[in-house]
mmCIF file of C-alpha atoms in Angstrom:
data_model
loop_
_atom_site.group_PDB
_atom_site.id
_atom_site.type_symbol
_atom_site.label_atom_id
_atom_site.label_comp_id
_atom_site.label_asym_id
_atom_site.label_seq_id
_atom_site.Cartn_x
_atom_site.Cartn_y
_atom_site.Cartn_z
ATOM 1 C CA MET A 1 -4.199 9.632 -2.063
ATOM 2 C CA SER A 2 -1.226 9.921 0.249
ATOM 3 C CA THR A 3 -1.893 9.214 3.903
ATOM 4 C CA ILE A 4 -0.612 11.892 6.238
ATOM 5 C CA ASN A 5 -0.276 11.257 9.931
ATOM 6 C CA PHE A 6 0.405 14.567 11.598
ATOM 7 C CA ALA A 7 0.653 13.135 15.048
ATOM 8 C CA ASN A 8 3.553 10.909 14.107
ATOM 9 C CA ARG A 9 4.549 13.425 11.451
ATOM 10 C CA GLU A 10 4.509 10.774 8.772
ATOM 11 C CA ILE A 11 3.622 10.894 5.121
ATOM 12 C CA ASN A 12 2.951 7.630 3.344
ATOM 13 C CA PHE A 13 2.775 6.909 -0.356
ATOM 14 C CA LYS A 14 1.550 3.800 -2.111
ATOM 15 C CA ILE A 15 3.289 2.689 -5.286
ATOM 16 C CA VAL A 16 2.019 -0.298 -7.248
ATOM 17 C CA TYR A 17 3.952 -2.383 -9.785
ATOM 18 C CA TYR A 18 1.521 -3.522 -12.474
ATOM 19 C CA GLY A 19 1.949 -5.590 -15.624
ATOM 20 C CA PRO A 20 1.282 -8.958 -17.272
ATOM 21 C CA GLY A 21 2.159 -12.298 -15.694
ATOM 22 C CA LEU A 22 5.881 -13.059 -15.354
ATOM 23 C CA SER A 23 6.950 -9.624 -16.578
ATOM 24 C CA GLY A 24 9.250 -9.120 -13.562
ATOM 25 C CA LYS A 25 7.288 -7.125 -10.966
ATOM 26 C CA THR A 26 8.344 -9.239 -7.999
ATOM 27 C CA THR A 27 11.926 -9.344 -9.310
ATOM 28 C CA ASN A 28 11.942 -5.526 -9.231
ATOM 29 C CA LEU A 29 10.885 -5.504 -5.581
ATOM 30 C CA LYS A 30 13.382 -8.189 -4.603
ATOM 31 C CA TRP A 31 16.213 -6.242 -6.147
ATOM 32 C CA ILE A 32 15.162 -3.067 -4.350
ATOM 33 C CA TYR A 33 14.888 -4.986 -1.096
ATOM 34 C CA GLY A 34 18.451 -6.196 -1.497
ATOM 35 C CA LYS A 35 19.654 -2.712 -2.313
ATOM 36 C CA ILE A 36 18.206 -0.796 0.641
ATOM 37 C CA PRO A 37 20.328 -0.700 3.781
ATOM 38 C CA GLU A 38 18.944 -2.167 7.005
ATOM 39 C CA GLY A 39 17.032 0.370 9.002
ATOM 40 C CA ARG A 40 15.536 1.914 5.906
ATOM 41 C CA LYS A 41 13.311 -1.001 5.001
ATOM 42 C CA GLY A 42 10.723 -3.099 6.743
ATOM 43 C CA GLU A 43 10.014 -6.737 6.108
ATOM 44 C CA MET A 44 9.167 -7.808 2.593
ATOM 45 C CA ILE A 45 5.968 -9.804 2.445
ATOM 46 C CA SER A 46 5.231 -12.129 -0.471
ATOM 47 C CA LEU A 47 1.913 -13.896 -0.754
ATOM 48 C CA ALA A 48 2.908 -16.341 -3.440
ATOM 49 C CA THR A 49 2.201 -19.886 -4.578
ATOM 50 C CA GLU A 50 4.718 -22.680 -4.153
ATOM 51 C CA ASP A 51 6.280 -21.971 -7.528
ATOM 52 C CA GLU A 52 6.701 -18.339 -6.415
ATOM 53 C CA ARG A 53 4.013 -16.862 -8.614
ATOM 54 C CA THR A 54 2.442 -13.925 -6.820
ATOM 55 C CA LEU A 55 -0.971 -14.916 -5.530
ATOM 56 C CA PHE A 56 -2.168 -11.770 -3.810
ATOM 57 C CA PHE A 57 0.609 -9.201 -3.528
ATOM 58 C CA ASP A 58 4.187 -8.468 -2.530
ATOM 59 C CA PHE A 59 4.757 -5.655 -0.078
ATOM 60 C CA LEU A 60 7.872 -3.692 0.781
ATOM 61 C CA PRO A 61 7.916 -0.675 3.121
ATOM 62 C CA LEU A 62 10.705 1.778 2.395
ATOM 63 C CA ASP A 63 11.776 4.591 4.709
ATOM 64 C CA LEU A 64 13.069 7.584 2.879
ATOM 65 C CA GLY A 65 13.944 9.437 6.054
ATOM 66 C CA GLU A 66 12.857 12.744 7.457
ATOM 67 C CA VAL A 67 12.014 15.664 5.229
ATOM 68 C CA LYS A 68 11.138 18.973 6.833
ATOM 69 C CA GLY A 69 10.155 17.160 9.980
ATOM 70 C CA PHE A 70 7.991 14.618 8.200
ATOM 71 C CA LYS A 71 8.981 10.979 8.062
ATOM 72 C CA THR A 72 8.425 9.984 4.467
ATOM 73 C CA ARG A 73 7.690 6.395 3.583
ATOM 74 C CA PHE A 74 6.887 4.513 0.435
ATOM 75 C CA HIS A 75 4.872 1.338 0.451
ATOM 76 C CA LEU A 76 5.698 -0.709 -2.637
ATOM 77 C CA TYR A 77 3.241 -3.325 -3.842
ATOM 78 C CA THR A 78 3.097 -5.709 -6.769
ATOM 79 C CA VAL A 79 -0.068 -7.241 -8.181
ATOM 80 C CA PRO A 80 -0.469 -10.827 -9.406
ATOM 81 C CA GLY A 81 -0.129 -10.561 -13.179
ATOM 82 C CA GLN A 82 -2.038 -13.634 -14.236
ATOM 83 C CA VAL A 83 -5.270 -12.818 -16.047
ATOM 84 C CA PHE A 84 -7.559 -14.798 -13.739
ATOM 85 C CA TYR A 85 -6.449 -12.985 -10.583
ATOM 86 C CA ASN A 86 -8.186 -9.756 -11.461
ATOM 87 C CA ALA A 87 -10.285 -9.602 -8.299
ATOM 88 C CA SER A 88 -7.207 -9.351 -6.080
ATOM 89 C CA ARG A 89 -5.402 -7.126 -8.564
ATOM 90 C CA LYS A 90 -8.193 -4.599 -8.300
ATOM 91 C CA LEU A 91 -8.035 -4.576 -4.492
ATOM 92 C CA ILE A 92 -4.370 -3.658 -4.483
ATOM 93 C CA LEU A 93 -4.931 -0.592 -6.658
ATOM 94 C CA ARG A 94 -7.021 0.921 -3.911
ATOM 95 C CA GLY A 95 -5.626 4.302 -2.912
ATOM 96 C CA VAL A 96 -2.601 4.106 -5.210
ATOM 97 C CA ASP A 97 -0.372 7.195 -5.524
ATOM 98 C CA GLY A 98 1.858 6.055 -8.381
ATOM 99 C CA ILE A 99 2.261 3.140 -10.781
ATOM 100 C CA VAL A 100 5.167 1.347 -12.407
ATOM 101 C CA PHE A 101 3.981 -0.615 -15.416
ATOM 102 C CA VAL A 102 6.415 -3.463 -16.043
ATOM 103 C CA ALA A 103 6.149 -4.564 -19.679
ATOM 104 C CA ASP A 104 7.720 -7.731 -21.086
ATOM 105 C CA SER A 105 10.047 -7.440 -24.107
ATOM 106 C CA ALA A 106 9.353 -10.969 -25.377
ATOM 107 C CA PRO A 107 7.615 -11.012 -28.782
ATOM 108 C CA ASN A 108 4.989 -13.494 -27.616
ATOM 109 C CA ARG A 109 4.073 -11.277 -24.661
ATOM 110 C CA LEU A 110 3.304 -8.146 -26.667
ATOM 111 C CA ARG A 111 -0.428 -8.758 -26.584
ATOM 112 C CA ALA A 112 -0.264 -9.619 -22.888
ATOM 113 C CA ASN A 113 1.274 -6.173 -22.304
ATOM 114 C CA ALA A 114 -1.566 -4.479 -24.141
ATOM 115 C CA GLU A 115 -4.158 -6.594 -22.363
ATOM 116 C CA SER A 116 -2.671 -5.772 -18.955
ATOM 117 C CA MET A 117 -2.683 -2.028 -19.663
ATOM 118 C CA ARG A 118 -6.316 -2.231 -20.774
ATOM 119 C CA ASN A 119 -7.114 -4.139 -17.600
ATOM 120 C CA MET A 120 -5.339 -1.522 -15.484
ATOM 121 C CA ARG A 121 -7.415 1.242 -17.054
ATOM 122 C CA GLU A 122 -10.604 -0.671 -16.320
ATOM 123 C CA ASN A 123 -9.649 -1.366 -12.723
ATOM 124 C CA LEU A 124 -8.636 2.236 -12.077
ATOM 125 C CA ALA A 125 -11.913 3.397 -13.602
ATOM 126 C CA GLU A 126 -13.762 1.483 -10.889
ATOM 127 C CA TYR A 127 -12.103 3.757 -8.341
ATOM 128 C CA GLY A 128 -12.988 6.766 -10.438
ATOM 129 C CA LEU A 129 -9.396 7.210 -11.594
ATOM 130 C CA LYS A 130 -7.874 7.678 -15.015
ATOM 131 C CA VAL A 131 -4.382 6.563 -15.937
ATOM 132 C CA GLU A 132 -3.805 10.147 -17.040
ATOM 133 C CA ASP A 133 -4.490 11.369 -13.492
ATOM 134 C CA LEU A 134 -1.748 9.283 -11.932
ATOM 135 C CA PRO A 135 2.032 9.301 -12.095
ATOM 136 C CA VAL A 136 2.861 6.280 -14.287
ATOM 137 C CA VAL A 137 6.295 5.071 -15.352
ATOM 138 C CA LEU A 138 6.745 2.469 -18.046
ATOM 139 C CA GLN A 139 9.511 -0.068 -17.540
ATOM 140 C CA VAL A 140 10.361 -2.194 -20.579
ATOM 141 C CA ASN A 141 11.891 -5.210 -18.887
ATOM 142 C CA LYS A 142 13.917 -8.225 -20.076
ATOM 143 C CA ARG A 143 16.070 -6.245 -22.502
ATOM 144 C CA ASP A 144 18.571 -9.131 -22.316
ATOM 145 C CA LEU A 145 16.309 -11.496 -24.254
ATOM 146 C CA PRO A 146 17.940 -12.388 -27.586
ATOM 147 C CA ASP A 147 14.676 -11.777 -29.426
ATOM 148 C CA ALA A 148 13.601 -8.733 -27.399
ATOM 149 C CA LEU A 149 11.341 -6.420 -29.360
ATOM 150 C CA PRO A 150 12.440 -2.831 -29.924
ATOM 151 C CA VAL A 151 11.482 -0.576 -27.000
ATOM 152 C CA GLU A 152 9.480 1.662 -29.306
ATOM 153 C CA MET A 153 7.349 -1.254 -30.426
ATOM 154 C CA VAL A 154 6.515 -2.257 -26.856
ATOM 155 C CA ARG A 155 5.802 1.322 -25.985
ATOM 156 C CA ALA A 156 3.552 1.841 -29.024
ATOM 157 C CA VAL A 157 1.318 -0.941 -27.738
ATOM 158 C CA VAL A 158 0.944 0.089 -24.094
ATOM 159 C CA ASP A 159 1.480 3.829 -24.371
ATOM 160 C CA PRO A 160 0.719 4.837 -27.990
ATOM 161 C CA GLU A 161 0.673 8.538 -27.147
ATOM 162 C CA GLY A 162 4.095 8.346 -25.516
ATOM 163 C CA ARG A 163 2.798 9.914 -22.312
ATOM 164 C CA PHE A 164 4.803 8.035 -19.688
ATOM 165 C CA PRO A 165 8.535 8.161 -19.003
ATOM 166 C CA VAL A 166 10.187 4.966 -20.253
ATOM 167 C CA PHE A 167 13.012 2.977 -18.701
ATOM 168 C CA GLU A 168 14.728 -0.080 -20.152
ATOM 169 C CA ALA A 169 15.496 -2.755 -17.610
ATOM 170 C CA VAL A 170 16.969 -6.150 -16.896
ATOM 171 C CA ALA A 171 15.412 -6.629 -13.476
ATOM 172 C CA THR A 172 17.227 -9.908 -12.776
ATOM 173 C CA GLU A 173 20.499 -7.965 -12.925
ATOM 174 C CA GLY A 174 19.109 -4.814 -11.371
ATOM 175 C CA GLN A 175 19.570 -2.789 -14.511
ATOM 176 C CA GLY A 176 17.049 0.072 -14.640
ATOM 177 C CA VAL A 177 15.303 -1.001 -11.437
ATOM 178 C CA VAL A 178 16.416 1.828 -9.183
ATOM 179 C CA GLU A 179 16.092 4.395 -11.983
ATOM 180 C CA THR A 180 12.461 3.384 -12.458
ATOM 181 C CA LEU A 181 11.686 3.633 -8.746
ATOM 182 C CA LYS A 182 13.390 6.992 -8.452
ATOM 183 C CA GLU A 183 11.423 8.395 -11.346
ATOM 184 C CA VAL A 184 8.034 7.264 -10.061
ATOM 185 C CA SER A 185 8.928 8.555 -6.577
ATOM 186 C CA ARG A 186 9.851 11.927 -8.051
ATOM 187 C CA LEU A 187 6.564 12.110 -9.922
ATOM 188 C CA VAL A 188 4.606 11.153 -6.815
ATOM 189 C CA LEU A 189 6.446 13.704 -4.679
ATOM 190 C CA ALA A 190 5.944 16.385 -7.311
ATOM 191 C CA ARG A 191 2.220 16.130 -6.688
ATOM 192 C CA VAL A 192 2.447 16.649 -2.948
ATOM 193 C CA GLY A 193 1.129 20.001 -1.935
ATOM 194 C CA SER A 194 0.383 20.978 -5.505
ATOM 195 C CA THR A 195 -3.239 19.977 -4.917
ATOM 196 C CA THR A 196 -3.872 22.349 -2.027
ATOM 197 C CA MET B 1 -14.591 6.517 -5.854
ATOM 198 C CA VAL B 2 -11.294 8.237 -5.246
ATOM 199 C CA GLU B 3 -9.896 7.082 -1.934
ATOM 200 C CA PRO B 4 -10.077 10.031 0.463
ATOM 201 C CA SER B 5 -7.156 10.897 2.691
ATOM 202 C CA LEU B 6 -7.594 10.188 6.337
ATOM 203 C CA VAL B 7 -5.623 12.820 8.153
ATOM 204 C CA LEU B 8 -5.501 12.163 11.851
ATOM 205 C CA TYR B 9 -3.896 14.672 14.182
ATOM 206 C CA GLY B 10 -4.346 16.883 17.193
ATOM 207 C CA ALA B 11 -7.388 16.351 19.376
ATOM 208 C CA LEU B 12 -8.881 13.693 17.104
ATOM 209 C CA TYR B 13 -5.670 11.693 17.213
ATOM 210 C CA GLU B 14 -5.561 11.964 20.998
ATOM 211 C CA ARG B 15 -9.158 10.777 21.215
ATOM 212 C CA ALA B 16 -8.369 7.803 18.980
ATOM 213 C CA LEU B 17 -5.376 6.917 21.148
ATOM 214 C CA GLY B 18 -7.488 7.222 24.278
ATOM 215 C CA LEU B 19 -10.100 4.892 22.833
ATOM 216 C CA LEU B 20 -7.464 2.343 21.855
ATOM 217 C CA GLU B 21 -5.987 2.494 25.346
ATOM 218 C CA ASP B 22 -9.392 2.034 27.012
ATOM 219 C CA THR B 23 -10.089 -0.905 24.746
ATOM 220 C CA LEU B 24 -6.807 -2.576 25.658
ATOM 221 C CA ARG B 25 -7.686 -2.232 29.336
ATOM 222 C CA GLU B 26 -11.271 -3.415 28.948
ATOM 223 C CA THR B 27 -10.518 -6.407 26.745
ATOM 224 C CA GLY B 28 -7.095 -7.457 27.997
ATOM 225 C CA ALA B 29 -5.831 -7.491 24.406
ATOM 226 C CA ARG B 30 -2.145 -7.046 23.568
ATOM 227 C CA TYR B 31 -2.210 -4.522 20.737
ATOM 228 C CA ALA B 32 -4.810 -2.191 19.303
ATOM 229 C CA LEU B 33 -4.427 -0.483 15.933
ATOM 230 C CA LEU B 34 -6.444 1.907 13.850
ATOM 231 C CA THR B 35 -5.487 1.543 10.187
ATOM 232 C CA ASP B 36 -6.945 2.903 7.005
ATOM 233 C CA ARG B 37 -8.196 0.595 4.277
ATOM 234 C CA LYS B 38 -4.969 1.041 2.345
ATOM 235 C CA GLY B 39 -2.997 -0.595 5.116
ATOM 236 C CA PHE B 40 -1.382 2.457 6.696
ATOM 237 C CA VAL B 41 -1.298 2.626 10.480
ATOM 238 C CA LEU B 42 -3.125 5.729 11.741
ATOM 239 C CA ALA B 43 -2.745 5.131 15.488
ATOM 240 C CA HIS B 44 -1.635 2.274 17.692
ATOM 241 C CA LYS B 45 -1.291 1.297 21.343
ATOM 242 C CA GLU B 46 0.418 -1.635 22.977
ATOM 243 C CA ALA B 47 -0.360 -3.068 26.405
ATOM 244 C CA LEU B 48 2.579 -2.493 28.730
ATOM 245 C CA TRP B 49 2.760 -6.154 29.709
ATOM 246 C CA ALA B 50 2.684 -7.453 26.126
ATOM 247 C CA PRO B 51 5.781 -8.668 24.272
ATOM 248 C CA LYS B 52 7.179 -6.593 21.431
ATOM 249 C CA PRO B 53 4.638 -6.576 18.589
ATOM 250 C CA PRO B 54 5.395 -7.931 15.113
ATOM 251 C CA PRO B 55 6.191 -5.266 12.476
ATOM 252 C CA LEU B 56 3.068 -3.109 12.469
ATOM 253 C CA ASP B 57 3.439 -2.217 8.787
ATOM 254 C CA SER B 58 3.236 -5.880 7.890
ATOM 255 C CA LEU B 59 0.315 -6.448 10.232
ATOM 256 C CA ALA B 60 -1.658 -3.482 8.902
ATOM 257 C CA THR B 61 -0.962 -4.355 5.258
ATOM 258 C CA LEU B 62 -2.059 -7.951 5.655
ATOM 259 C CA VAL B 63 -5.145 -7.005 7.647
ATOM 260 C CA ALA B 64 -6.139 -4.405 5.058
ATOM 261 C CA GLY B 65 -5.545 -6.895 2.226
ATOM 262 C CA ASN B 66 -7.545 -9.489 4.076
ATOM 263 C CA ALA B 67 -10.381 -7.079 4.826
ATOM 264 C CA ALA B 68 -10.484 -5.997 1.182
ATOM 265 C CA ALA B 69 -10.649 -9.612 0.031
ATOM 266 C CA THR B 70 -13.340 -10.416 2.584
ATOM 267 C CA GLN B 71 -15.354 -7.410 1.507
ATOM 268 C CA ALA B 72 -15.140 -8.556 -2.101
ATOM 269 C CA LEU B 73 -16.358 -11.977 -0.921
ATOM 270 C CA ALA B 74 -19.270 -10.382 0.915
ATOM 271 C CA LYS B 75 -20.240 -8.512 -2.241
ATOM 272 C CA LEU B 76 -20.203 -11.770 -4.195
ATOM 273 C CA LEU B 77 -22.663 -13.106 -1.652
ATOM 274 C CA GLY B 78 -24.936 -10.105 -1.850
ATOM 275 C CA GLU B 79 -23.778 -8.364 1.338
ATOM 276 C CA THR B 80 -22.137 -4.942 1.364
ATOM 277 C CA SER B 81 -19.520 -6.213 3.788
ATOM 278 C CA PHE B 82 -18.897 -8.480 6.746
ATOM 279 C CA GLN B 83 -18.568 -6.136 9.684
ATOM 280 C CA GLU B 84 -16.326 -8.094 11.968
ATOM 281 C CA LEU B 85 -13.750 -10.795 11.453
ATOM 282 C CA VAL B 86 -12.295 -13.014 14.115
ATOM 283 C CA HIS B 87 -9.311 -15.236 13.430
ATOM 284 C CA GLN B 88 -8.577 -17.596 16.251
ATOM 285 C CA GLY B 89 -5.342 -19.525 16.540
ATOM 286 C CA GLU B 90 -4.219 -21.852 19.266
ATOM 287 C CA ARG B 91 -2.780 -19.092 21.406
ATOM 288 C CA VAL B 92 -3.298 -15.786 19.652
ATOM 289 C CA GLY B 93 -6.328 -14.318 17.974
ATOM 290 C CA LEU B 94 -7.126 -11.362 15.783
ATOM 291 C CA TYR B 95 -10.251 -9.246 15.866
ATOM 292 C CA VAL B 96 -10.929 -6.844 12.979
ATOM 293 C CA ASP B 97 -13.916 -4.554 12.829
ATOM 294 C CA GLU B 98 -14.910 -1.772 10.472
ATOM 295 C CA ALA B 99 -14.408 1.652 11.962
ATOM 296 C CA GLY B 100 -16.674 3.313 9.456
ATOM 297 C CA GLU B 101 -16.160 3.260 5.742
ATOM 298 C CA HIS B 102 -12.484 4.127 5.608
ATOM 299 C CA ALA B 103 -10.775 2.634 8.632
ATOM 300 C CA LEU B 104 -10.331 -0.640 10.490
ATOM 301 C CA LEU B 105 -9.900 -1.456 14.142
ATOM 302 C CA VAL B 106 -7.470 -4.304 14.797
ATOM 303 C CA LEU B 107 -7.099 -6.062 18.144
ATOM 304 C CA VAL B 108 -4.515 -8.757 18.771
ATOM 305 C CA PHE B 109 -5.276 -10.859 21.829
ATOM 306 C CA ASP B 110 -4.112 -14.067 23.526
ATOM 307 C CA GLN B 111 -5.717 -16.595 25.872
ATOM 308 C CA SER B 112 -5.753 -14.130 28.729
ATOM 309 C CA ALA B 113 -8.398 -12.047 26.952
ATOM 310 C CA PRO B 114 -11.903 -13.532 26.879
ATOM 311 C CA LEU B 115 -13.270 -13.496 23.307
ATOM 312 C CA GLY B 116 -16.636 -12.221 24.536
ATOM 313 C CA LYS B 117 -15.022 -9.122 25.994
ATOM 314 C CA VAL B 118 -12.910 -8.583 22.878
ATOM 315 C CA LYS B 119 -16.016 -8.656 20.715
ATOM 316 C CA LEU B 120 -18.149 -6.549 23.039
ATOM 317 C CA TYR B 121 -15.646 -3.783 23.714
ATOM 318 C CA GLY B 122 -14.144 -4.099 20.230
ATOM 319 C CA LYS B 123 -17.484 -3.356 18.657
ATOM 320 C CA ARG B 124 -17.992 -0.359 20.928
ATOM 321 C CA ALA B 125 -14.525 1.006 20.213
ATOM 322 C CA ALA B 126 -15.073 0.564 16.477
ATOM 323 C CA GLU B 127 -18.179 2.738 16.687
ATOM 324 C CA GLY B 128 -16.285 5.458 18.525
ATOM 325 C CA LEU B 129 -13.386 5.278 16.080
ATOM 326 C CA ALA B 130 -15.795 5.431 13.147
ATOM 327 C CA ARG B 131 -17.025 8.783 14.417
ATOM 328 C CA ILE B 132 -13.452 10.008 14.806
ATOM 329 C CA ALA B 133 -12.571 8.832 11.295
ATOM 330 C CA GLU B 134 -15.646 10.599 9.979
ATOM 331 C CA GLU B 135 -14.550 13.866 11.569
ATOM 332 C CA ALA B 136 -10.994 13.394 10.340
ATOM 333 C CA LEU B 137 -12.367 13.065 6.817
ATOM 334 C CA ALA B 138 -14.521 16.122 7.188
ATOM 335 C CA LYS B 139 -11.486 18.273 7.856
ATOM 336 C CA PRO B 140 -9.176 17.471 4.987
ATOM 337 C CA SER B 141 -6.541 20.030 5.847
ATOM 338 C CA ARG B 142 -3.150 19.428 4.335
ATOM 339 C CA PRO B 143 0.214 20.358 5.670
ATOM 340 C CA ASN B 144 2.176 23.053 4.048
ATOM 341 C CA LEU B 145 4.370 20.828 1.920
ATOM 342 C CA ASP B 146 6.091 23.062 -0.499
ATOM 343 C CA THR B 147 8.957 22.890 -2.936
ATOM 344 C CA GLU B 148 11.319 22.692 -0.018
ATOM 345 C CA TYR B 149 9.754 19.410 1.042
ATOM 346 C CA ARG B 150 9.909 18.025 -2.479
ATOM 347 C CA GLU B 151 13.520 19.026 -2.942
ATOM 348 C CA GLY B 152 14.400 17.508 0.412
ATOM 349 C CA ALA B 153 12.700 14.253 -0.449
ATOM 350 C CA LYS B 154 14.440 14.102 -3.822
ATOM 351 C CA ALA B 155 17.794 14.627 -2.178
ATOM 352 C CA LEU B 156 17.088 11.727 0.178
ATOM 353 C CA LEU B 157 16.143 9.512 -2.758
ATOM 354 C CA ASP B 158 19.468 10.286 -4.396
ATOM 355 C CA GLN B 159 21.255 9.612 -1.144
ATOM 356 C CA LEU B 160 19.521 6.279 -0.690
ATOM 357 C CA PHE B 161 20.100 4.944 -4.174
ATOM 358 C CA GLY B 162 23.096 6.905 -5.329
ATOM 359 C CA ASN B 163 22.767 9.408 -8.092
#
């Protein structure tokens, strides 16, 4: 769970963007990177292939500032979405505090959404975690596609019980990106101290 | 396995810092870091003569990612893990060793530091840090982070991104 460094009076949280290949996880992070003022963000690291598909992870450190004397920081990660990169995807989930699941609105990616959610459950289970135990926010991305499926249909496939908060997004234009991050941050923060 | 929190503070933190400082002196390395396996920096020291280090967040994240990948490789090959990793460039090198189950020792060194010394004293420091990490785990005290903290953090979020 969250890493607390008393000496430096720092609290760190790890948030992971999960989802099928090409659903827009890296695009989310890039938008956030562009949005945060200098001084509040570190360097963004992308381990990607030449055609900019994420190979290992993207990483963005975000400084929230000081709260009650504790410097609060979020480390944002994305996973590679492609099915055959599961080994690295699993590594990145290690010690996660909150998850944003980025689902694709395209009709031909509906099954990929479901598959990715199933895969996430399996990977979390290897760390002894259940999706239900973690703050998870569902982002239904690419709402600008002309043939985008209804949000409810996408949701029914990845979150049939309607457990997670849902945000519609067009990550390329920044729509819904910040709202999603704020919500997952709130959920993560809400758990601080409540476990004592 | 749920990842445990490593909470380093007070006397334990001072001991970790002391060890890192000794190691810098003994090896002639530029920077010494103790990070957890998630890629968060727990403690760090820089040699006074060394140039400004690269962003430590980036360094720690990449080292942790690398160590995780290497560990997965070791498992594929029937080992539990590879204990130490050395990356050697033309001028600068990187030494990473396990400091117990949950932390990593990272040393960044250049030509002025003999690799033999880095490995010898690095290994010894890693053992000392492993004991510190073990004790830090054994005392999982948490700060008193109450509603006030949460409200404060929320307010900052709103400030950062607009409401």
